[in-house]
mmCIF file of C-alpha atoms and ligand atoms in Angstrom:
data_model
loop_
_atom_site.group_PDB
_atom_site.id
_atom_site.type_symbol
_atom_site.label_atom_id
_atom_site.label_comp_id
_atom_site.label_asym_id
_atom_site.label_seq_id
_atom_site.Cartn_x
_atom_site.Cartn_y
_atom_site.Cartn_z
ATOM 1 C CA MET A 1 15.949 1.264 2.985
ATOM 2 C CA GLU A 2 15.096 2.859 6.050
ATOM 3 C CA ILE A 3 13.486 0.478 8.739
ATOM 4 C CA VAL A 4 11.319 2.373 11.568
ATOM 5 C CA PRO A 5 10.421 -0.152 14.571
ATOM 6 C CA LEU A 6 7.997 1.984 16.607
ATOM 7 C CA PRO A 7 6.196 0.657 19.981
ATOM 8 C CA THR A 8 2.536 0.714 18.611
ATOM 9 C CA ALA A 9 0.508 0.052 15.805
ATOM 10 C CA ALA A 10 -1.231 3.603 16.671
ATOM 11 C CA ASP A 11 2.294 4.918 16.544
ATOM 12 C CA VAL A 12 2.716 3.640 12.947
ATOM 13 C CA ALA A 13 -0.671 4.938 11.922
ATOM 14 C CA ARG A 14 0.584 8.524 13.346
ATOM 15 C CA LEU A 15 3.731 8.748 11.554
ATOM 16 C CA ALA A 16 2.053 7.144 8.299
ATOM 17 C CA ALA A 17 -0.361 9.539 8.448
ATOM 18 C CA ASP A 18 2.196 12.676 9.232
ATOM 19 C CA THR A 19 4.139 11.386 5.831
ATOM 20 C CA ILE A 20 0.916 11.286 3.816
ATOM 21 C CA GLU A 21 0.181 14.717 5.259
ATOM 22 C CA GLY A 22 3.573 16.117 4.573
ATOM 23 C CA LEU A 23 3.829 15.163 1.012
ATOM 24 C CA VAL A 24 0.408 16.114 0.304
ATOM 25 C CA ARG A 25 1.103 19.819 1.750
ATOM 26 C CA ARG A 26 3.999 19.750 0.099
ATOM 27 C CA ARG A 27 2.523 18.861 -3.918
ATOM 28 C CA ALA A 28 0.122 21.479 -2.918
ATOM 29 C CA ALA A 29 2.512 24.557 -2.154
ATOM 30 C CA ASP A 30 4.424 23.277 -5.518
ATOM 31 C CA GLY A 31 0.933 23.545 -7.363
ATOM 32 C CA GLN A 32 0.786 19.848 -8.461
ATOM 33 C CA PRO A 33 -1.677 18.118 -6.387
ATOM 34 C CA ALA A 34 0.120 14.899 -4.776
ATOM 35 C CA VAL A 35 -0.780 11.498 -6.311
ATOM 36 C CA LEU A 36 -1.317 8.913 -3.938
ATOM 37 C CA GLY A 37 -1.027 5.107 -4.387
ATOM 38 C CA LEU A 38 -3.399 3.670 -1.725
ATOM 39 C CA ALA A 39 -3.313 0.117 -0.135
ATOM 40 C CA THR A 40 -6.477 -1.903 1.110
ATOM 41 C CA GLY A 41 -6.340 -4.239 4.134
ATOM 42 C CA SER A 42 -6.558 -4.086 7.830
ATOM 43 C CA THR A 43 -3.132 -2.450 8.001
ATOM 44 C CA PRO A 44 -4.079 0.884 6.791
ATOM 45 C CA LEU A 45 -7.434 1.315 8.609
ATOM 46 C CA PRO A 46 -6.117 3.215 11.614
ATOM 47 C CA THR A 47 -3.805 5.167 9.479
ATOM 48 C CA TYR A 48 -6.782 6.152 7.309
ATOM 49 C CA ALA A 49 -8.834 6.988 10.450
ATOM 50 C CA GLU A 50 -6.223 8.902 11.502
ATOM 51 C CA LEU A 51 -6.387 10.910 8.307
ATOM 52 C CA ILE A 52 -10.250 11.175 8.559
ATOM 53 C CA ALA A 53 -9.824 12.108 12.416
ATOM 54 C CA ARG A 54 -7.349 15.245 11.332
ATOM 55 C CA HIS A 55 -9.330 16.469 8.418
ATOM 56 C CA ARG A 56 -12.508 16.883 10.364
ATOM 57 C CA ALA A 57 -10.972 18.119 13.351
ATOM 58 C CA GLY A 58 -9.541 21.089 10.546
ATOM 59 C CA THR A 59 -5.828 20.375 11.084
ATOM 60 C CA GLY A 60 -5.468 18.574 7.901
ATOM 61 C CA PRO A 61 -3.967 19.548 4.614
ATOM 62 C CA SER A 62 -6.276 20.044 1.608
ATOM 63 C CA TYR A 63 -7.002 17.659 -0.667
ATOM 64 C CA ALA A 64 -8.159 19.352 -3.544
ATOM 65 C CA GLY A 65 -6.892 17.930 -6.908
ATOM 66 C CA VAL A 66 -5.251 15.051 -5.225
ATOM 67 C CA ARG A 67 -5.377 11.944 -7.038
ATOM 68 C CA THR A 68 -5.249 8.141 -5.792
ATOM 69 C CA PHE A 69 -4.560 4.983 -7.081
ATOM 70 C CA ASN A 70 -5.295 1.728 -5.519
ATOM 71 C CA LEU A 71 -2.830 -1.200 -5.603
ATOM 72 C CA ASP A 72 -5.241 -4.082 -7.266
ATOM 73 C CA GLU A 73 -8.683 -5.274 -7.819
ATOM 74 C CA TYR A 74 -10.581 -8.418 -7.219
ATOM 75 C CA VAL A 75 -11.659 -9.558 -10.920
ATOM 76 C CA GLY A 76 -15.284 -11.364 -10.420
ATOM 77 C CA LEU A 77 -17.162 -9.516 -8.527
ATOM 78 C CA PRO A 78 -20.748 -7.899 -9.829
ATOM 79 C CA PRO A 79 -19.945 -4.079 -10.374
ATOM 80 C CA GLY A 80 -19.818 -1.877 -7.890
ATOM 81 C CA HIS A 81 -19.901 -4.796 -5.072
ATOM 82 C CA GLU A 82 -19.470 -3.623 -1.701
ATOM 83 C CA LEU A 83 -16.033 -5.458 -1.048
ATOM 84 C CA SER A 84 -14.616 -4.416 -4.374
ATOM 85 C CA TYR A 85 -11.086 -2.407 -3.586
ATOM 86 C CA LEU A 86 -12.841 0.854 -5.521
ATOM 87 C CA ALA A 87 -15.772 0.846 -3.215
ATOM 88 C CA THR A 88 -13.567 0.078 -0.043
ATOM 89 C CA ILE A 89 -11.053 2.739 -0.486
ATOM 90 C CA ARG A 90 -13.779 5.346 -1.483
ATOM 91 C CA ARG A 91 -15.869 4.196 2.380
ATOM 92 C CA ASP A 92 -12.564 4.349 4.099
ATOM 93 C CA LEU A 93 -10.594 7.413 2.594
ATOM 94 C CA THR A 94 -11.571 8.958 -0.040
ATOM 95 C CA ASP A 95 -15.021 10.006 0.395
ATOM 96 C CA PRO A 96 -14.474 11.057 3.997
ATOM 97 C CA LEU A 97 -11.720 12.939 2.860
ATOM 98 C CA GLY A 98 -13.542 14.821 0.357
ATOM 99 C CA ILE A 99 -11.587 13.200 -2.755
ATOM 100 C CA PRO A 100 -14.207 13.175 -6.042
ATOM 101 C CA PRO A 101 -14.807 9.959 -7.044
ATOM 102 C CA GLU A 102 -13.531 10.785 -10.459
ATOM 103 C CA LEU A 103 -9.726 11.300 -9.024
ATOM 104 C CA VAL A 104 -10.256 7.901 -7.365
ATOM 105 C CA HIS A 105 -8.720 5.204 -9.520
ATOM 106 C CA GLY A 106 -8.293 1.493 -9.604
ATOM 107 C CA PRO A 107 -7.705 -1.284 -12.263
ATOM 108 C CA ASP A 108 -10.711 -1.899 -13.802
ATOM 109 C CA PRO A 109 -12.058 -5.358 -14.067
ATOM 110 C CA ASP A 110 -14.758 -5.681 -15.742
ATOM 111 C CA GLU A 111 -14.724 -8.847 -17.474
ATOM 112 C CA ALA A 112 -14.822 -7.641 -21.179
ATOM 113 C CA GLY A 113 -11.790 -5.182 -21.023
ATOM 114 C CA LEU A 114 -9.553 -7.994 -18.975
ATOM 115 C CA PRO A 115 -7.129 -8.859 -21.848
ATOM 116 C CA THR A 116 -5.873 -4.687 -22.089
ATOM 117 C CA ALA A 117 -6.929 -4.078 -18.451
ATOM 118 C CA GLY A 118 -3.388 -3.849 -17.045
ATOM 119 C CA GLU A 119 -2.005 -2.008 -19.917
ATOM 120 C CA ARG A 120 -4.778 0.811 -19.621
ATOM 121 C CA TYR A 121 -4.130 1.157 -16.105
ATOM 122 C CA GLU A 122 -0.317 1.351 -16.732
ATOM 123 C CA GLU A 123 -1.449 4.309 -19.002
ATOM 124 C CA GLU A 124 -3.334 6.074 -16.670
ATOM 125 C CA LEU A 125 -0.792 5.769 -14.198
ATOM 126 C CA ARG A 126 1.722 7.402 -16.567
ATOM 127 C CA ALA A 127 -0.596 10.423 -17.494
ATOM 128 C CA ALA A 128 -1.250 11.584 -14.432
ATOM 129 C CA GLY A 129 2.858 11.567 -13.662
ATOM 130 C CA GLY A 130 3.251 8.627 -11.529
ATOM 131 C CA VAL A 131 2.550 8.245 -7.917
ATOM 132 C CA ASP A 132 4.383 10.291 -5.843
ATOM 133 C CA LEU A 133 3.638 8.367 -2.263
ATOM 134 C CA GLN A 134 3.267 4.330 -2.383
ATOM 135 C CA LEU A 135 1.535 2.770 0.569
ATOM 136 C CA LEU A 136 1.918 -0.783 1.194
ATOM 137 C CA GLY A 137 1.302 -3.386 3.264
ATOM 138 C CA ILE A 138 2.644 -7.124 3.158
ATOM 139 C CA GLY A 139 0.792 -10.679 2.927
ATOM 140 C CA THR A 140 2.182 -13.354 5.479
ATOM 141 C CA ASP A 141 3.405 -15.035 2.471
ATOM 142 C CA GLY A 142 5.381 -11.954 1.695
ATOM 143 C CA HIS A 143 3.065 -10.462 -1.318
ATOM 144 C CA VAL A 144 3.087 -6.947 -2.179
ATOM 145 C CA ALA A 145 -0.429 -5.679 -3.617
ATOM 146 C CA PHE A 146 -1.196 -8.877 -5.198
ATOM 147 C CA ASN A 147 2.158 -10.061 -6.262
ATOM 148 C CA GLU A 148 2.353 -13.742 -5.092
ATOM 149 C CA PRO A 149 5.806 -15.140 -4.393
ATOM 150 C CA GLY A 150 7.302 -15.895 -7.895
ATOM 151 C CA SER A 151 5.952 -12.753 -9.293
ATOM 152 C CA SER A 152 8.414 -11.256 -11.903
ATOM 153 C CA LEU A 153 10.195 -8.572 -10.096
ATOM 154 C CA ALA A 154 9.791 -6.320 -13.572
ATOM 155 C CA SER A 155 6.150 -7.090 -13.331
ATOM 156 C CA HIS A 156 3.833 -4.735 -14.754
ATOM 157 C CA THR A 157 -0.099 -4.381 -14.005
ATOM 158 C CA ARG A 158 -1.641 -7.853 -14.924
ATOM 159 C CA ILE A 159 -4.208 -10.487 -14.093
ATOM 160 C CA LYS A 160 -3.192 -12.925 -11.345
ATOM 161 C CA THR A 161 -4.338 -15.927 -9.595
ATOM 162 C CA LEU A 162 -4.236 -15.678 -5.745
ATOM 163 C CA GLU A 163 -2.560 -18.098 -3.809
ATOM 164 C CA GLU A 164 -4.693 -20.162 -1.084
ATOM 165 C CA GLN A 165 -3.162 -18.860 1.789
ATOM 166 C CA THR A 166 -3.932 -15.126 0.639
ATOM 167 C CA ARG A 167 -7.841 -16.163 0.342
ATOM 168 C CA GLN A 168 -7.997 -17.794 3.495
ATOM 169 C CA ASP A 169 -6.223 -14.311 4.837
ATOM 170 C CA ASN A 170 -9.026 -12.645 3.353
ATOM 171 C CA ALA A 171 -11.854 -14.439 3.880
ATOM 172 C CA ARG A 172 -12.283 -12.428 7.030
ATOM 173 C CA PHE A 173 -14.184 -9.931 4.454
ATOM 174 C CA PHE A 174 -16.549 -12.228 2.779
ATOM 175 C CA GLY A 175 -19.352 -14.116 3.928
ATOM 176 C CA ALA A 176 -17.550 -17.724 3.412
ATOM 177 C CA PRO A 177 -14.229 -18.344 2.080
ATOM 178 C CA ASP A 178 -15.519 -20.019 -1.203
ATOM 179 C CA ASP A 179 -16.478 -16.573 -1.715
ATOM 180 C CA VAL A 180 -13.279 -15.231 -2.047
ATOM 181 C CA PRO A 181 -12.453 -14.464 -5.697
ATOM 182 C CA HIS A 182 -9.825 -16.427 -7.691
ATOM 183 C CA HIS A 183 -8.111 -13.774 -9.678
ATOM 184 C CA VAL A 184 -7.188 -9.955 -9.230
ATOM 185 C CA LEU A 185 -5.831 -7.671 -11.262
ATOM 186 C CA THR A 186 -2.751 -6.084 -9.564
ATOM 187 C CA GLN A 187 0.102 -3.570 -9.906
ATOM 188 C CA GLY A 188 3.327 -5.154 -11.041
ATOM 189 C CA LEU A 189 6.413 -4.904 -8.693
ATOM 190 C CA GLY A 190 7.833 -2.759 -11.620
ATOM 191 C CA THR A 191 5.296 -0.668 -11.629
ATOM 192 C CA ILE A 192 5.662 -0.340 -7.967
ATOM 193 C CA LEU A 193 9.094 0.639 -8.390
ATOM 194 C CA ARG A 194 8.138 3.571 -10.190
ATOM 195 C CA ALA A 195 6.309 5.424 -7.724
ATOM 196 C CA ARG A 196 8.442 7.944 -5.715
ATOM 197 C CA HIS A 197 8.496 7.130 -2.333
ATOM 198 C CA LEU A 198 7.202 3.536 -1.108
ATOM 199 C CA LEU A 199 5.927 3.825 2.596
ATOM 200 C CA LEU A 200 5.511 -0.015 3.806
ATOM 201 C CA ILE A 201 3.236 -0.272 6.819
ATOM 202 C CA ALA A 202 3.172 -3.990 8.714
ATOM 203 C CA THR A 203 1.853 -4.357 12.562
ATOM 204 C CA GLY A 204 1.209 -7.394 14.546
ATOM 205 C CA GLU A 205 3.113 -10.687 15.333
ATOM 206 C CA SER A 206 1.633 -12.696 11.802
ATOM 207 C CA LYS A 207 3.778 -10.456 9.434
ATOM 208 C CA ALA A 208 6.948 -10.860 11.622
ATOM 209 C CA GLU A 209 8.384 -13.235 9.515
ATOM 210 C CA ALA A 210 7.527 -11.964 6.097
ATOM 211 C CA VAL A 211 8.924 -8.914 7.140
ATOM 212 C CA ALA A 212 12.209 -9.985 8.269
ATOM 213 C CA THR A 213 12.576 -12.153 5.036
ATOM 214 C CA ALA A 214 11.717 -8.833 2.836
ATOM 215 C CA VAL A 215 13.952 -6.840 4.375
ATOM 216 C CA GLU A 216 16.914 -8.884 5.984
ATOM 217 C CA GLY A 217 16.566 -11.536 3.316
ATOM 218 C CA PRO A 218 18.102 -12.018 -0.159
ATOM 219 C CA LEU A 219 16.368 -10.216 -3.132
ATOM 220 C CA SER A 220 14.530 -13.013 -4.266
ATOM 221 C CA ALA A 221 10.920 -13.432 -6.175
ATOM 222 C CA SER A 222 10.142 -15.844 -3.416
ATOM 223 C CA CYS A 223 9.427 -13.133 -1.498
ATOM 224 C CA PRO A 224 7.898 -10.265 -3.425
ATOM 225 C CA ALA A 225 8.174 -7.453 -0.684
ATOM 226 C CA SER A 226 11.779 -7.886 -0.997
ATOM 227 C CA VAL A 227 11.893 -5.678 -4.355
ATOM 228 C CA LEU A 228 11.900 -2.531 -2.020
ATOM 229 C CA GLN A 229 15.900 -3.490 -1.356
ATOM 230 C CA LEU A 230 16.085 -1.858 -5.243
ATOM 231 C CA HIS A 231 14.204 1.463 -4.484
ATOM 232 C CA PRO A 232 16.225 4.532 -3.556
ATOM 233 C CA HIS A 233 13.437 5.508 -1.262
ATOM 234 C CA ALA A 234 11.757 3.245 0.158
ATOM 235 C CA THR A 235 10.588 3.297 4.445
ATOM 236 C CA VAL A 236 9.417 0.696 6.413
ATOM 237 C CA LEU A 237 6.982 1.183 9.959
ATOM 238 C CA LEU A 238 6.750 -1.558 12.253
ATOM 239 C CA ASP A 239 5.178 -2.086 15.438
ATOM 240 C CA GLU A 240 6.875 -4.074 17.988
ATOM 241 C CA ALA A 241 5.568 -7.133 16.581
ATOM 242 C CA ALA A 242 5.970 -6.529 13.512
ATOM 243 C CA ALA A 243 9.709 -5.739 14.202
ATOM 244 C CA SER A 244 9.994 -9.197 16.407
ATOM 245 C CA ARG A 245 12.110 -11.091 14.394
ATOM 246 C CA LEU A 246 14.488 -8.655 12.321
ATOM 247 C CA GLU A 247 18.259 -9.474 13.513
ATOM 248 C CA ARG A 248 19.095 -5.509 13.077
ATOM 249 C CA ALA A 249 16.482 -4.163 15.149
ATOM 250 C CA VAL A 250 18.445 -2.256 17.847
ATOM 251 C CA HIS A 251 20.557 -0.653 14.886
ATOM 252 C CA TYR A 252 17.255 0.517 12.931
ATOM 253 C CA ARG A 253 16.164 2.325 16.730
ATOM 254 C CA PHE A 254 19.234 3.813 17.081
ATOM 255 C CA VAL A 255 19.444 5.314 13.656
ATOM 256 C CA TYR A 256 16.023 6.753 13.901
ATOM 257 C CA GLU A 257 16.166 8.266 17.370
ATOM 258 C CA GLY A 258 19.492 9.810 16.120
ATOM 259 C CA LYS A 259 18.001 11.370 13.058
ATOM 260 C CA PRO A 260 17.966 15.277 12.435
ATOM 261 C CA ALA A 261 14.490 16.411 12.570
ATOM 262 C CA TRP A 262 14.763 18.134 9.184
ATOM 263 C CA GLN A 263 15.804 14.923 7.605
ATOM 264 C CA GLY A 264 11.713 13.821 7.445
ATOM 265 C CA LEU A 265 11.125 10.344 6.131
HETATM 266 P P1 LIG B 301 -4.119 -6.671 5.607
HETATM 267 O O1 LIG B 301 -3.381 -7.202 3.977
HETATM 268 O O2 LIG B 301 -2.896 -5.584 5.866
HETATM 269 O O3 LIG B 301 -5.260 -6.822 5.444
HETATM 270 O O4 LIG B 301 -2.959 -7.658 6.473
HETATM 271 C C1 LIG B 301 -1.927 -6.791 3.603
HETATM 272 C C2 LIG B 301 -1.759 -7.895 2.181
HETATM 273 O O5 LIG B 301 -2.247 -8.929 2.099
HETATM 274 O O6 LIG B 301 -0.886 -6.930 1.326
#
């Protein structure tokens, strides 16, 4: 795992955007448009704004043929609800980048199909050839996607119940805390591990404890984000506040500053 402590959240957004654009360009050059795994929540928004600004300025890559897969989705919202993660990712990223809706995927929360929704999403991911680069956030309780503490480290896409802490954390997006759904569909930790590159981003003091537990603590279902320790290519981009509880921060900075330019992330 590579830990990259950076001075500010804007630095995290720029480096995450560079990494995503680099992948999109490399895959296009190979004639195989990239498959991007996308995260919702507040943390990726500056990264998405950076990608959109570069696209509008004409300095970004072509997104022709790029397919995207969301990590998770609320269950129980009316179809097409503006706070569904599919509507959110279209508004915040894929529509502005010109990626057509049919190439933008998410778990299907339709009530009637719920028993098979997880397996159908796994099949969609397999049919796309898997995810090249999966962007991840981290919850204050150490969750990734909606895999709450206790989630199997080998889990696949399935329905889950949100922790009360997560519902409170997400209440800011809804009119009232009670409006936050209790159930979600989420890629499992085993699903996420199949992506070829994991890029976790975290900013702000509220994430510092979860980040330290995930990257320096033991591998444990009690901290789902610790599953990144099992992945052969996982990168963690942090601002100063999110890196503030790391014991080995000095070493991580030293390693990053000394990297040869050709190595990339
Ligand atoms: P946030 O959420 O980016 O809104 O903090 C992250 C998460 O819950 O995974």
